[in-house]
Amino acid sequence: MTDTGKDSKIDDAIKAAAVDGVDEVARNLFGLCDVIGPRFAGTDGDRLAAEMIQRTFERYGLTDVHREEFPFTAWRRGRGAQLRLLVPRECVLPAYAMPYGAATVPDGIRASWVDIGTGSPAEIAEKGELLRGAFALTDGSSGQRKDIQRRCASAGAVGVLHGHNTDGMLFKTGSVDDGRESPICAVNIPAEVLALLRRIKEPGRLQLVVDCFCEPSTTCNVIGALHGTTYPDEVVVMGGHYDSHDISPGAFDNATGVTIMMEAARLLRPWRDQLKRTIRFVAFGAEEMGLLGSHHHVRANVEAIRKVRFMLNCDTPCMGRPHGLGFHKCAAAEPLVQQLSADMGEELTFANRKHNSSDHYPFMLQGVITAGVAGKSGDSRGTGFYHMAGDTPDKLVLQELSDTASFVARVLLRVANDDNWPALQHDECCGDAGSTS
Ligand SMILES: [Zn+2]
């Protein structure tokens, strides 16, 4: 790739600085999760997190540090959801209103429910007219909750009961549309409640009251850069979203990603004179509301995006060894990872998949080659807790965040300095609809 002897000297220095930097990682991770807490787009937590990231970028000596504000439709929980079983017996059932689900009238909706299984198009079509005026009940295992929500609304359902798939009376949240309110309400119900309703079958009856609303708001992306010395207009982007859902401090999803990004910036800062091309770090806002920050960033910087040679996204990253890169619809990138592996003197894994549900996607739509931080999962737990109250930082191993930041910094260094970067193409047209993780 580049001058291997020089890079290996920098590698050693970056690795040593990462080992010494665990306290810095702890400060940023716990600052985001414990001091600020949930960072739901358009709330005080969201604003405080953006300010903290901006201060951190400044403290680390990045240049061009600024916030890129944008308007969006915020969803406010209000009093949330109350679900009651009316028939065959009266009782309160736990339920959690999901972002961008609609409110009900104050007295709520009384209706029966129809089990649509996994929520696949075929299952929804099969229920036909039965869904009209009823709640749709699903375990959601067919795929994207937003697609299920939209199909159920089109089929005339009055709301969707999205069942969780893990035992323990747990809720899992997630937006049910991208940046706008769904025409019908949406609640998450624990696996045990889903199972109960499936056993009762029709003609049971439920009452659902949801108090929530949408309103115009603003949020932002936070940007900082290390400018290239030879080709400053040519850019490598590293991104990760800092917002979370309101149910938890979003430790794994995605305080982890944004902490690793800040640490990679800190590790690279002493070597900025060695960077031929610019590395731009972007902490995206409102990813959980439908990739709103990354879509805005790409729209607002069309010219600059054309000069992005690579975008590395860090959202719920894998943090064990061997580290790796998971490309998005770019099989041709495999030799690149093999080359990086040889150059860095460590095993790296390559993966390639279709993935439209995070902030790399708007870049991909512009033809930019993108990858996520992949590889082995490591000892940090939390993967299974994303979008849940249990997504807390106690499950994370701080050394793994430092180690991953060191890996990321060394990859970015090489991508920024590679004079033989190949002109890669995506595997096929990638114009499918994007949506949130
Ligand atoms: Zn995420």
Short mmCIF file of C-alpha atoms and ligand atoms in Angstrom, two decimals:
data_model
loop_
_atom_site.label_atom_id
_atom_site.label_comp_id
_atom_site.label_asym_id
_atom_site.label_seq_id
_atom_site.Cartn_x
_atom_site.Cartn_y
_atom_site.Cartn_z
CA MET A 1 0.00 0.00 0.00
CA THR A 2 2.33 2.73 1.19
CA ASP A 3 5.74 2.89 2.76
CA THR A 4 5.36 -0.17 4.99
CA GLY A 5 8.33 0.62 7.21
CA LYS A 6 7.00 4.08 8.04
CA ASP A 7 3.45 2.82 8.58
CA SER A 8 4.59 0.08 10.92
CA LYS A 9 6.33 2.68 13.09
CA ILE A 10 3.10 4.67 13.19
CA ASP A 11 1.18 1.42 13.83
CA ASP A 12 3.26 0.73 16.93
CA ALA A 13 2.72 4.25 18.23
CA ILE A 14 -1.06 4.07 17.60
CA LYS A 15 -1.31 0.69 19.34
CA ALA A 16 0.60 1.99 22.36
CA ALA A 17 -1.52 5.16 22.51
CA ALA A 18 -4.69 3.03 22.35
CA VAL A 19 -3.56 0.91 25.31
CA ASP A 20 -2.85 4.10 27.26
CA GLY A 21 -6.15 5.60 26.14
CA VAL A 22 -8.62 3.32 27.89
CA ASP A 23 -9.42 6.09 30.39
CA GLU A 24 -10.27 8.38 27.50
CA VAL A 25 -12.61 5.74 26.05
CA ALA A 26 -14.24 5.33 29.47
CA ARG A 27 -14.68 9.10 29.80
CA ASN A 28 -16.43 9.35 26.43
CA LEU A 29 -18.54 6.19 26.69
CA PHE A 30 -19.73 6.87 30.25
CA GLY A 31 -20.14 10.55 29.44
CA LEU A 32 -22.57 9.67 26.66
CA CYS A 33 -24.38 6.84 28.47
CA ASP A 34 -24.35 7.76 32.17
CA VAL A 35 -23.99 11.54 32.34
CA ILE A 36 -26.17 12.32 29.30
CA GLY A 37 -28.21 9.09 29.03
CA PRO A 38 -30.77 8.50 26.26
CA ARG A 39 -30.06 10.62 23.18
CA PHE A 40 -33.42 10.46 21.46
CA ALA A 41 -33.44 12.81 18.45
CA GLY A 42 -34.80 16.26 19.23
CA THR A 43 -34.49 15.95 23.04
CA ASP A 44 -32.12 17.62 25.53
CA GLY A 45 -30.05 14.43 25.67
CA ASP A 46 -29.57 14.61 21.91
CA ARG A 47 -28.40 18.23 22.07
CA LEU A 48 -26.08 17.60 25.02
CA ALA A 49 -24.48 14.67 23.19
CA ALA A 50 -23.86 16.77 20.07
CA GLU A 51 -22.24 19.49 22.22
CA MET A 52 -20.10 16.93 24.02
CA ILE A 53 -18.88 15.37 20.75
CA GLN A 54 -18.10 18.81 19.34
CA ARG A 55 -16.09 19.72 22.45
CA THR A 56 -14.26 16.40 22.25
CA PHE A 57 -13.37 16.88 18.57
CA GLU A 58 -12.05 20.35 19.47
CA ARG A 59 -10.11 19.02 22.45
CA TYR A 60 -8.51 16.40 20.21
CA GLY A 61 -7.32 19.10 17.82
CA LEU A 62 -9.46 18.26 14.78
CA THR A 63 -10.00 21.08 12.29
CA ASP A 64 -13.19 22.41 10.72
CA VAL A 65 -15.18 21.23 13.76
CA HIS A 66 -18.82 22.24 13.40
CA ARG A 67 -22.41 21.15 13.74
CA GLU A 68 -24.55 20.66 10.67
CA GLU A 69 -28.12 21.37 11.80
CA PHE A 70 -31.20 20.15 10.00
CA PRO A 71 -34.96 20.16 10.59
CA PHE A 72 -36.91 16.96 11.08
CA THR A 73 -40.22 15.72 12.40
CA ALA A 74 -39.73 14.70 16.04
CA TRP A 75 -41.89 12.06 17.66
CA ARG A 76 -42.89 12.73 21.27
CA ARG A 77 -43.97 9.89 23.51
CA GLY A 78 -46.55 11.84 25.56
CA ARG A 79 -48.13 9.44 28.08
CA GLY A 80 -47.30 6.49 25.85
CA ALA A 81 -49.39 3.35 25.45
CA GLN A 82 -51.95 1.55 27.61
CA LEU A 83 -53.12 -1.82 26.36
CA ARG A 84 -56.03 -3.69 27.97
CA LEU A 85 -57.36 -7.12 27.22
CA LEU A 86 -61.18 -6.90 27.32
CA VAL A 87 -62.26 -10.36 26.14
CA PRO A 88 -61.95 -13.15 27.30
CA ARG A 89 -60.91 -11.45 30.57
CA GLU A 90 -60.11 -7.91 31.63
CA CYS A 91 -56.53 -7.10 32.47
CA VAL A 92 -53.76 -4.64 31.67
CA LEU A 93 -51.09 -5.89 29.28
CA PRO A 94 -47.63 -4.31 29.05
CA ALA A 95 -47.09 -2.39 25.82
CA TYR A 96 -44.62 0.26 24.64
CA ALA A 97 -45.47 2.86 22.00
CA MET A 98 -43.00 2.84 19.09
CA PRO A 99 -41.59 6.01 17.46
CA TYR A 100 -43.61 7.39 14.54
CA GLY A 101 -46.58 5.24 15.50
CA ALA A 102 -49.81 7.31 15.47
CA ALA A 103 -51.83 8.36 18.51
CA THR A 104 -55.29 6.93 19.10
CA VAL A 105 -58.38 8.94 20.03
CA PRO A 106 -58.34 9.67 23.80
CA ASP A 107 -60.67 6.77 24.61
CA GLY A 108 -58.54 4.45 22.55
CA ILE A 109 -59.36 1.87 19.91
CA ARG A 110 -61.37 -1.26 20.75
CA ALA A 111 -60.87 -4.06 18.28
CA SER A 112 -60.07 -7.72 17.85
CA TRP A 113 -56.71 -8.89 16.61
CA VAL A 114 -55.51 -10.96 13.68
CA ASP A 115 -52.29 -12.96 13.82
CA ILE A 116 -50.20 -12.21 10.74
CA GLY A 117 -47.38 -14.55 11.81
CA THR A 118 -43.99 -13.25 10.75
CA GLY A 119 -45.53 -10.26 8.94
CA SER A 120 -44.49 -11.35 5.44
CA PRO A 121 -46.36 -9.89 2.44
CA ALA A 122 -47.92 -13.31 1.75
CA GLU A 123 -49.21 -13.70 5.31
CA ILE A 124 -50.68 -10.18 5.30
CA ALA A 125 -52.30 -10.75 1.90
CA GLU A 126 -53.72 -14.07 3.05
CA LYS A 127 -55.61 -12.39 5.93
CA GLY A 128 -57.20 -10.00 3.43
CA GLU A 129 -60.37 -8.33 4.69
CA LEU A 130 -59.99 -9.85 8.17
CA LEU A 131 -57.34 -7.22 8.91
CA ARG A 132 -59.65 -4.31 8.16
CA GLY A 133 -60.53 -2.63 11.47
CA ALA A 134 -58.43 -5.08 13.50
CA PHE A 135 -55.05 -4.99 15.22
CA ALA A 136 -52.34 -6.91 13.38
CA LEU A 137 -50.32 -9.18 15.68
CA THR A 138 -46.85 -10.23 14.55
CA ASP A 139 -43.52 -11.54 15.79
CA GLY A 140 -41.92 -9.46 13.03
CA SER A 141 -39.49 -12.20 12.11
CA SER A 142 -40.06 -11.72 8.37
CA GLY A 143 -37.84 -8.63 8.43
CA GLN A 144 -38.19 -4.88 8.61
CA ARG A 145 -40.78 -3.59 11.04
CA LYS A 146 -41.36 -0.53 8.85
CA ASP A 147 -42.38 -2.66 5.90
CA ILE A 148 -44.75 -4.64 8.12
CA GLN A 149 -46.22 -1.43 9.52
CA ARG A 150 -46.79 0.01 6.03
CA ARG A 151 -48.33 -3.19 4.68
CA CYS A 152 -50.68 -3.44 7.67
CA ALA A 153 -51.74 0.20 7.28
CA SER A 154 -52.48 -0.43 3.58
CA ALA A 155 -54.49 -3.51 4.49
CA GLY A 156 -56.75 -1.42 6.74
CA ALA A 157 -55.47 -2.55 10.17
CA VAL A 158 -56.04 -0.07 13.02
CA GLY A 159 -52.65 -0.70 14.59
CA VAL A 160 -49.78 -3.16 14.80
CA LEU A 161 -48.79 -5.12 17.90
CA HIS A 162 -45.11 -5.85 17.21
CA GLY A 163 -44.19 -8.81 19.44
CA HIS A 164 -40.71 -9.18 20.88
CA ASN A 165 -38.91 -12.48 20.36
CA THR A 166 -36.91 -12.79 23.60
CA ASP A 167 -38.40 -14.18 26.81
CA GLY A 168 -38.43 -12.07 29.98
CA MET A 169 -41.31 -9.57 29.52
CA LEU A 170 -38.93 -7.32 27.57
CA PHE A 171 -39.66 -4.52 25.13
CA LYS A 172 -37.78 -3.75 21.95
CA THR A 173 -38.38 -0.37 20.36
CA GLY A 174 -37.70 0.95 16.86
CA SER A 175 -39.17 3.55 14.53
CA VAL A 176 -42.02 2.32 12.37
CA ASP A 177 -41.48 4.84 9.59
CA ASP A 178 -38.69 7.05 8.23
CA GLY A 179 -38.96 10.63 9.45
CA ARG A 180 -42.75 10.77 9.37
CA GLU A 181 -45.77 9.50 11.28
CA SER A 182 -47.35 6.18 10.33
CA PRO A 183 -51.09 6.39 9.60
CA ILE A 184 -51.78 3.82 12.34
CA CYS A 185 -50.51 3.16 15.86
CA ALA A 186 -47.70 0.78 16.76
CA VAL A 187 -46.76 -0.81 20.06
CA ASN A 188 -44.19 -3.34 21.08
CA ILE A 189 -45.39 -6.16 23.33
CA PRO A 190 -43.23 -8.67 25.24
CA ALA A 191 -42.82 -12.22 23.88
CA GLU A 192 -45.04 -13.57 26.67
CA VAL A 193 -47.89 -11.20 25.75
CA LEU A 194 -47.51 -12.14 22.09
CA ALA A 195 -47.73 -15.83 23.07
CA LEU A 196 -50.81 -15.19 25.25
CA LEU A 197 -52.66 -13.41 22.45
CA ARG A 198 -51.69 -16.16 20.02
CA ARG A 199 -53.14 -18.79 22.35
CA ILE A 200 -56.40 -16.90 22.88
CA LYS A 201 -56.90 -16.34 19.16
CA GLU A 202 -60.03 -14.61 17.89
CA PRO A 203 -62.63 -13.47 18.92
CA GLY A 204 -60.73 -11.80 21.77
CA ARG A 205 -60.87 -8.04 22.14
CA LEU A 206 -58.38 -5.37 23.09
CA GLN A 207 -58.41 -1.69 23.94
CA LEU A 208 -55.38 0.38 23.04
CA VAL A 209 -54.82 4.00 24.06
CA VAL A 210 -51.71 5.73 22.67
CA ASP A 211 -50.88 9.28 23.62
CA CYS A 212 -48.04 10.66 21.47
CA PHE A 213 -47.53 13.35 18.84
CA CYS A 214 -45.18 14.66 16.17
CA GLU A 215 -43.82 18.20 15.91
CA PRO A 216 -41.19 20.10 13.94
CA SER A 217 -37.77 20.02 15.59
CA THR A 218 -34.08 20.20 14.73
CA THR A 219 -31.05 18.07 15.36
CA CYS A 220 -27.57 17.93 13.84
CA ASN A 221 -24.52 16.03 12.64
CA VAL A 222 -21.20 16.82 14.31
CA ILE A 223 -18.21 17.04 12.00
CA GLY A 224 -14.45 17.26 12.47
CA ALA A 225 -11.53 16.61 10.15
CA LEU A 226 -7.85 15.84 9.86
CA HIS A 227 -6.81 17.61 6.67
CA GLY A 228 -4.69 15.83 4.10
CA THR A 229 -1.34 17.41 3.28
CA THR A 230 -1.11 16.37 -0.41
CA TYR A 231 -4.69 15.95 -1.69
CA PRO A 232 -6.91 17.70 0.90
CA ASP A 233 -9.97 17.55 -1.42
CA GLU A 234 -9.86 13.76 -1.54
CA VAL A 235 -11.66 12.41 1.48
CA VAL A 236 -12.13 9.30 3.58
CA VAL A 237 -15.23 9.49 5.80
CA MET A 238 -15.66 7.75 9.08
CA GLY A 239 -19.17 7.89 10.51
CA GLY A 240 -21.33 6.62 13.32
CA HIS A 241 -24.62 7.79 14.81
CA TYR A 242 -24.75 9.30 18.29
CA ASP A 243 -28.52 9.30 18.77
CA SER A 244 -30.29 6.48 20.60
CA HIS A 245 -33.83 5.44 21.38
CA ASP A 246 -35.51 6.80 24.51
CA ILE A 247 -35.77 3.41 26.21
CA SER A 248 -32.06 3.17 27.15
CA PRO A 249 -28.69 4.97 27.04
CA GLY A 250 -27.95 3.17 23.76
CA ALA A 251 -24.55 1.88 24.88
CA PHE A 252 -23.90 -0.68 22.18
CA ASP A 253 -26.21 1.07 19.71
CA ASN A 254 -24.42 3.35 19.26
CA ALA A 255 -22.38 5.07 21.99
CA THR A 256 -19.87 2.34 21.17
CA GLY A 257 -19.56 3.40 17.54
CA VAL A 258 -19.24 7.11 18.24
CA THR A 259 -16.77 6.49 21.09
CA ILE A 260 -14.60 4.37 18.77
CA MET A 261 -14.80 7.12 16.17
CA MET A 262 -13.68 9.81 18.66
CA GLU A 263 -10.86 7.56 19.85
CA ALA A 264 -9.69 6.83 16.29
CA ALA A 265 -9.58 10.60 15.69
CA ARG A 266 -7.54 11.08 18.87
CA LEU A 267 -5.12 8.31 17.88
CA LEU A 268 -4.60 9.73 14.38
CA ARG A 269 -4.23 13.39 15.40
CA PRO A 270 -0.47 13.21 16.18
CA TRP A 271 0.10 11.82 12.66
CA ARG A 272 -1.87 14.37 10.69
CA ASP A 273 1.26 15.58 8.91
CA GLN A 274 1.58 12.07 7.49
CA LEU A 275 -1.94 12.03 6.00
CA LYS A 276 -2.01 12.62 2.24
CA ARG A 277 -5.80 12.82 2.08
CA THR A 278 -8.41 14.25 4.43
CA ILE A 279 -10.18 12.07 6.97
CA ARG A 280 -13.58 13.47 7.90
CA PHE A 281 -15.32 12.22 11.05
CA VAL A 282 -19.10 12.57 11.12
CA ALA A 283 -21.25 11.79 14.16
CA PHE A 284 -24.70 11.46 12.62
CA GLY A 285 -27.93 12.59 14.27
CA ALA A 286 -31.36 10.95 13.99
CA GLU A 287 -30.20 7.64 12.51
CA GLU A 288 -32.83 5.84 14.55
CA MET A 289 -35.53 8.04 13.01
CA GLY A 290 -34.69 6.86 9.48
CA LEU A 291 -31.04 7.72 8.66
CA LEU A 292 -32.05 11.38 8.69
CA GLY A 293 -28.60 12.80 9.55
CA SER A 294 -26.68 10.86 6.92
CA HIS A 295 -29.29 11.58 4.22
CA HIS A 296 -29.04 15.28 5.12
CA HIS A 297 -25.23 15.23 5.10
CA VAL A 298 -25.06 13.63 1.67
CA ARG A 299 -27.68 16.03 0.25
CA ALA A 300 -25.95 19.08 1.76
CA ASN A 301 -22.47 18.12 0.48
CA VAL A 302 -23.13 16.63 -2.96
CA GLU A 303 -19.93 17.93 -4.53
CA ALA A 304 -17.73 16.82 -1.63
CA ILE A 305 -19.35 13.37 -1.47
CA ARG A 306 -18.22 12.72 -5.06
CA LYS A 307 -14.63 12.97 -3.81
CA VAL A 308 -15.14 10.45 -0.98
CA ARG A 309 -13.08 7.37 -1.82
CA PHE A 310 -14.36 5.28 1.07
CA MET A 311 -16.81 5.55 3.94
CA LEU A 312 -16.34 3.47 7.08
CA ASN A 313 -19.46 3.26 9.24
CA CYS A 314 -19.23 2.30 12.89
CA ASP A 315 -22.71 1.25 14.09
CA THR A 316 -22.98 -1.59 16.60
CA PRO A 317 -19.46 -2.71 15.62
CA CYS A 318 -17.89 -6.12 16.11
CA MET A 319 -15.06 -5.61 18.59
CA GLY A 320 -13.27 -8.96 18.91
CA ARG A 321 -10.25 -10.30 17.03
CA PRO A 322 -9.68 -10.87 14.24
CA HIS A 323 -11.03 -7.48 13.24
CA GLY A 324 -12.53 -7.10 9.81
CA LEU A 325 -14.41 -5.01 7.30
CA GLY A 326 -17.93 -5.79 6.17
CA PHE A 327 -18.44 -4.21 2.75
CA HIS A 328 -21.86 -3.44 1.34
CA LYS A 329 -22.48 -4.98 -2.04
CA CYS A 330 -18.86 -4.82 -3.16
CA ALA A 331 -17.37 -8.29 -3.65
CA ALA A 332 -14.49 -6.65 -5.53
CA ALA A 333 -13.15 -5.20 -2.27
CA GLU A 334 -11.87 -8.57 -1.01
CA PRO A 335 -8.30 -8.17 -2.40
CA LEU A 336 -8.18 -4.78 -0.69
CA VAL A 337 -8.80 -6.38 2.70
CA GLN A 338 -6.19 -9.06 1.95
CA GLN A 339 -3.73 -6.31 1.12
CA LEU A 340 -4.58 -4.40 4.31
CA SER A 341 -4.14 -7.61 6.28
CA ALA A 342 -0.67 -8.22 4.79
CA ASP A 343 0.31 -4.59 5.25
CA MET A 344 -0.89 -4.41 8.85
CA GLY A 345 0.60 -7.80 9.70
CA GLU A 346 -2.58 -9.19 11.23
CA GLU A 347 -5.45 -11.41 10.19
CA LEU A 348 -8.45 -9.42 8.93
CA THR A 349 -11.80 -10.82 7.85
CA PHE A 350 -13.72 -9.75 4.77
CA ALA A 351 -17.50 -9.82 4.48
CA ASN A 352 -19.86 -8.56 1.80
CA ARG A 353 -23.58 -8.18 2.19
CA LYS A 354 -26.62 -6.14 1.31
CA HIS A 355 -27.38 -3.80 4.21
CA ASN A 356 -29.46 -0.65 3.88
CA SER A 357 -30.14 0.03 7.55
CA SER A 358 -27.46 2.40 8.72
CA ASP A 359 -25.71 5.65 7.82
CA HIS A 360 -23.49 4.22 5.08
CA TYR A 361 -26.58 3.77 2.91
CA PRO A 362 -27.03 7.38 1.67
CA PHE A 363 -23.33 7.33 0.68
CA MET A 364 -23.84 4.03 -1.13
CA LEU A 365 -26.69 5.57 -3.11
CA GLN A 366 -24.14 8.11 -4.41
CA GLY A 367 -21.84 5.28 -5.50
CA VAL A 368 -19.41 5.61 -2.58
CA ILE A 369 -17.84 2.32 -1.50
CA THR A 370 -18.76 1.68 2.14
CA ALA A 371 -18.01 -0.83 4.86
CA GLY A 372 -18.88 -1.46 8.48
CA VAL A 373 -16.56 -2.42 11.34
CA ALA A 374 -17.00 -6.19 11.23
CA GLY A 375 -14.96 -9.22 12.32
CA LYS A 376 -15.45 -11.32 15.47
CA SER A 377 -17.94 -10.30 18.18
CA GLY A 378 -15.54 -10.41 21.12
CA ASP A 379 -16.40 -10.45 24.83
CA SER A 380 -18.52 -7.30 24.92
CA ARG A 381 -22.13 -8.28 25.42
CA GLY A 382 -24.99 -6.09 24.39
CA THR A 383 -25.47 -7.19 20.80
CA GLY A 384 -28.82 -8.76 21.68
CA PHE A 385 -29.93 -5.74 23.72
CA TYR A 386 -30.00 -3.08 21.00
CA HIS A 387 -33.18 -0.94 21.10
CA MET A 388 -33.89 -2.35 24.58
CA ALA A 389 -33.68 -0.95 28.12
CA GLY A 390 -30.83 -3.38 28.74
CA ASP A 391 -28.50 -1.66 26.25
CA THR A 392 -26.25 -0.37 29.03
CA PRO A 393 -22.45 0.14 29.16
CA ASP A 394 -21.81 -2.45 31.90
CA LYS A 395 -21.95 -5.09 29.15
CA LEU A 396 -19.06 -3.57 27.22
CA VAL A 397 -15.36 -4.36 27.61
CA LEU A 398 -13.51 -1.02 27.44
CA GLN A 399 -10.28 -2.58 26.12
CA GLU A 400 -12.21 -3.91 23.15
CA LEU A 401 -13.36 -0.39 22.26
CA SER A 402 -9.76 0.87 22.46
CA ASP A 403 -8.48 -2.07 20.45
CA THR A 404 -11.14 -1.54 17.77
CA ALA A 405 -10.33 2.18 17.63
CA SER A 406 -6.67 1.28 17.08
CA PHE A 407 -7.66 -1.05 14.22
CA VAL A 408 -9.91 1.62 12.68
CA ALA A 409 -7.22 4.32 12.95
CA ARG A 410 -4.68 2.10 11.19
CA VAL A 411 -7.15 1.28 8.40
CA LEU A 412 -8.04 4.97 7.90
CA LEU A 413 -4.35 5.89 7.79
CA ARG A 414 -3.77 3.43 4.96
CA VAL A 415 -6.88 4.31 2.98
CA ALA A 416 -6.00 8.01 3.22
CA ASN A 417 -2.45 7.40 1.99
CA ASP A 418 -3.02 4.74 -0.67
CA ASP A 419 -1.98 6.12 -4.07
CA ASN A 420 -3.19 2.98 -5.83
CA TRP A 421 -6.73 2.91 -4.49
CA PRO A 422 -8.80 0.86 -6.96
CA ALA A 423 -11.89 2.22 -8.72
CA LEU A 424 -14.42 -0.16 -7.17
CA GLN A 425 -18.01 -0.70 -8.30
CA HIS A 426 -21.00 -2.01 -6.41
CA ASP A 427 -22.12 -5.54 -7.21
CA GLU A 428 -25.38 -4.41 -8.77
CA CYS A 429 -27.82 -1.50 -8.71
CA CYS A 430 -28.53 -0.58 -5.09
CA GLY A 431 -31.56 1.66 -5.28
CA ASP A 432 -33.73 -0.12 -2.68
CA ALA A 433 -35.47 1.87 0.03
CA GLY A 434 -33.29 2.57 3.05
CA SER A 435 -34.40 2.22 6.61
CA THR A 436 -33.19 2.17 10.20
CA SER A 437 -31.51 -0.57 12.12
ZN ZN B 1 -27.47 1.93 15.39
#
